[in-house]
C-alpha cells in the first residue's frame, strides 16, 4: 500500500527528414494509490503484483504547438495493474523496477472506431482508447523501523 505523485504522458517529436511534421505532447499528473502483494525469496529478492487506482489532478495537451488542453477530456480515474521485481538493500532500503498498465482507457476514441484496423481478431473486442504504460524505478525507505539495541556488556 502506498501513495505517490506521478507524471505520465506522451510525446511525439517531428521527423522532418522523413516528412513527419507532427508535434504532440500530453502531460498527465496523477496521485497514485497502489495495493500490491509482496513475495520475498532468497532473503533479498522480491516480486510485487497488484492493482493501482490513480486520480488525475491536472493535464495539458499540445498538438502542432497549439494548446488543446480541455478540448478532449481524460477520465478522472485510472485503474491499473502493476508488477515488479526488486532487491532489499538493507532492512530500511530497497530498490524496485515496476511496470504499470492501465486496465481501462484513460481516454476513449472519439468518432467512428470502425475505420481502425486491428491486426489480431481478438483486439476488436478489447476496450478502445488511450492507455498508460509506465516503467518506473523505485528507491524505497521504510519509515518507523526501529534499530536493534545492543545490550550493554558488564
Tab-separated table of C-alpha atoms in Angstrom:
chain	number	residue	atom	x	y	z
A	1	UNK	CA	0.000	0.000	0.000
A	2	UNK	CA	1.363	3.396	-0.912
A	3	UNK	CA	0.562	6.831	-2.232
A	4	UNK	CA	2.657	8.919	-4.577
A	5	UNK	CA	2.538	11.653	-7.216
A	6	UNK	CA	3.338	10.615	-10.787
A	7	UNK	CA	3.629	12.331	-14.133
A	8	UNK	CA	2.603	10.321	-17.163
A	9	UNK	CA	2.045	11.293	-20.755
A	10	UNK	CA	3.198	11.077	-24.312
A	11	UNK	CA	5.469	12.965	-26.660
A	12	UNK	CA	5.989	12.816	-30.411
A	13	UNK	CA	8.686	14.970	-31.980
A	14	UNK	CA	8.664	15.929	-35.665
A	15	UNK	CA	10.850	13.880	-38.017
A	16	UNK	CA	11.300	16.422	-40.795
A	17	UNK	CA	13.795	14.274	-42.720
A	18	UNK	CA	11.063	11.632	-43.227
A	19	UNK	CA	8.280	14.168	-43.853
A	20	UNK	CA	6.636	13.913	-40.419
A	21	UNK	CA	5.885	17.451	-39.189
A	22	UNK	CA	3.509	16.496	-36.362
A	23	UNK	CA	4.290	17.508	-32.809
A	24	UNK	CA	2.381	16.112	-29.823
A	25	UNK	CA	2.888	16.497	-26.086
A	26	UNK	CA	0.498	15.248	-23.383
A	27	UNK	CA	1.280	15.695	-19.652
A	28	UNK	CA	-0.875	13.877	-17.083
A	29	UNK	CA	-0.412	14.460	-13.333
A	30	UNK	CA	-1.773	11.735	-11.045
A	31	UNK	CA	-1.986	10.800	-7.390
A	32	UNK	CA	-1.424	7.014	-7.450
A	33	UNK	CA	-2.522	4.551	-4.781
A	34	UNK	CA	-1.168	1.059	-5.490
A	35	UNK	CA	-2.089	-2.004	-3.451
A	36	UNK	CA	0.392	-4.821	-4.023
A	37	UNK	CA	1.322	-8.179	-2.568
A	38	UNK	CA	4.974	-8.729	-1.758
A	39	UNK	CA	6.725	-12.098	-2.221
A	40	UNK	CA	10.235	-12.344	-0.739
A	41	UNK	CA	12.613	-15.063	-1.922
A	42	UNK	CA	16.311	-15.785	-1.340
A	43	UNK	CA	16.126	-13.337	1.627
A	44	UNK	CA	16.972	-10.318	-0.551
A	45	UNK	CA	14.910	-10.508	-3.763
A	46	UNK	CA	11.191	-9.840	-4.078
A	47	UNK	CA	8.333	-9.733	-6.583
A	48	UNK	CA	5.291	-7.473	-6.303
A	49	UNK	CA	1.922	-7.621	-8.074
A	50	UNK	CA	-1.322	-5.775	-7.579
A	51	UNK	CA	-3.766	-3.105	-8.621
A	52	UNK	CA	-3.474	0.653	-8.665
A	53	UNK	CA	-6.058	3.427	-8.590
A	54	UNK	CA	-4.979	6.888	-9.721
A	55	UNK	CA	-6.726	10.263	-9.650
A	56	UNK	CA	-5.974	12.733	-12.450
A	57	UNK	CA	-5.057	16.021	-10.760
A	58	UNK	CA	-4.296	18.046	-13.898
A	59	UNK	CA	-3.288	17.671	-17.531
A	60	UNK	CA	-2.089	19.612	-20.552
A	61	UNK	CA	-2.133	18.739	-24.244
A	62	UNK	CA	-0.374	20.367	-27.183
A	63	UNK	CA	-0.572	19.296	-30.804
A	64	UNK	CA	1.415	21.059	-33.526
A	65	UNK	CA	2.301	23.764	-30.981
A	66	UNK	CA	-1.375	24.555	-30.340
A	67	UNK	CA	-2.837	24.242	-26.840
A	68	UNK	CA	-5.675	21.658	-26.865
A	69	UNK	CA	-5.907	21.379	-23.064
A	70	UNK	CA	-9.537	20.721	-22.125
A	71	UNK	CA	-10.779	20.217	-25.700
A	72	UNK	CA	-10.760	16.428	-25.290
A	73	UNK	CA	-11.273	15.160	-21.757
A	74	UNK	CA	-9.443	12.395	-19.910
A	75	UNK	CA	-11.065	10.059	-17.393
A	76	UNK	CA	-10.514	11.371	-13.861
A	77	UNK	CA	-9.697	7.898	-12.507
A	78	UNK	CA	-7.301	5.290	-13.813
A	79	UNK	CA	-7.421	1.613	-12.878
A	80	UNK	CA	-4.147	-0.185	-13.480
A	81	UNK	CA	-2.376	-3.481	-12.915
A	82	UNK	CA	1.213	-3.424	-11.703
A	83	UNK	CA	4.040	-5.837	-11.194
A	84	UNK	CA	7.669	-5.509	-10.256
A	85	UNK	CA	10.914	-7.114	-9.181
A	86	UNK	CA	13.229	-5.765	-6.527
A	87	UNK	CA	16.139	-6.155	-4.177
A	88	UNK	CA	16.317	-5.467	-0.425
A	89	UNK	CA	19.482	-3.424	0.124
A	90	UNK	CA	19.083	-3.178	3.918
A	91	UNK	CA	16.203	-3.514	6.406
A	92	UNK	CA	15.231	0.102	5.596
A	93	UNK	CA	16.170	0.462	1.904
A	94	UNK	CA	15.022	-1.385	-1.215
A	95	UNK	CA	15.079	-0.839	-4.960
A	96	UNK	CA	12.350	-1.993	-7.373
A	97	UNK	CA	11.704	-1.975	-11.123
A	98	UNK	CA	7.931	-1.785	-11.669
A	99	UNK	CA	5.598	-1.824	-14.671
A	100	UNK	CA	2.083	-0.363	-14.577
A	101	UNK	CA	-0.514	-0.755	-17.338
A	102	UNK	CA	-3.948	0.836	-17.486
A	103	UNK	CA	-6.714	-1.756	-17.445
A	104	UNK	CA	-9.347	0.673	-18.737
A	105	UNK	CA	-8.776	3.511	-21.230
A	106	UNK	CA	-7.763	6.892	-19.811
A	107	UNK	CA	-9.440	8.459	-22.868
A	108	UNK	CA	-11.824	6.758	-25.251
A	109	UNK	CA	-11.596	7.274	-29.007
A	110	UNK	CA	-13.859	9.985	-30.338
A	111	UNK	CA	-15.668	9.229	-33.556
A	112	UNK	CA	-16.015	6.039	-35.540
A	113	UNK	CA	-13.959	3.044	-34.351
A	114	UNK	CA	-14.962	1.054	-37.444
A	115	UNK	CA	-12.170	2.660	-39.505
A	116	UNK	CA	-9.440	1.406	-37.121
A	117	UNK	CA	-7.641	-1.750	-38.267
A	118	UNK	CA	-6.864	-4.398	-35.631
A	119	UNK	CA	-4.268	-6.962	-36.784
A	120	UNK	CA	-5.500	-9.656	-34.359
A	121	UNK	CA	-9.183	-10.626	-34.308
A	122	UNK	CA	-9.428	-10.611	-30.501
A	123	UNK	CA	-8.257	-6.973	-30.277
A	124	UNK	CA	-11.558	-5.886	-31.756
A	125	UNK	CA	-13.305	-6.952	-28.526
A	126	UNK	CA	-10.959	-5.190	-26.072
A	127	UNK	CA	-11.603	-1.652	-24.721
A	128	UNK	CA	-10.542	1.044	-27.198
A	129	UNK	CA	-8.751	4.271	-26.407
A	130	UNK	CA	-5.579	5.654	-24.861
A	131	UNK	CA	-3.822	3.697	-22.112
A	132	UNK	CA	-0.923	4.444	-19.784
A	133	UNK	CA	2.044	2.085	-19.821
A	134	UNK	CA	4.698	3.063	-17.271
A	135	UNK	CA	8.055	1.568	-16.329
A	136	UNK	CA	9.469	3.068	-13.141
A	137	UNK	CA	12.413	2.600	-10.831
A	138	UNK	CA	11.701	2.977	-7.095
A	139	UNK	CA	14.141	3.603	-4.300
A	140	UNK	CA	12.164	2.980	-1.100
A	141	UNK	CA	12.803	3.743	2.546
A	142	UNK	CA	10.666	2.156	5.269
A	143	UNK	CA	9.591	4.619	7.914
A	144	UNK	CA	9.313	3.624	11.560
A	145	UNK	CA	11.999	0.934	11.511
A	146	UNK	CA	13.391	0.502	14.992
A	147	UNK	CA	17.074	-0.249	15.235
A	148	UNK	CA	18.007	-3.216	17.401
A	149	UNK	CA	19.692	-2.077	20.558
A	150	UNK	CA	22.778	-3.894	21.610
A	151	UNK	CA	22.793	-4.972	25.212
A	152	UNK	CA	25.470	-3.343	27.385
A	153	UNK	CA	28.251	-5.645	28.388
A	154	UNK	CA	29.006	-5.870	32.107
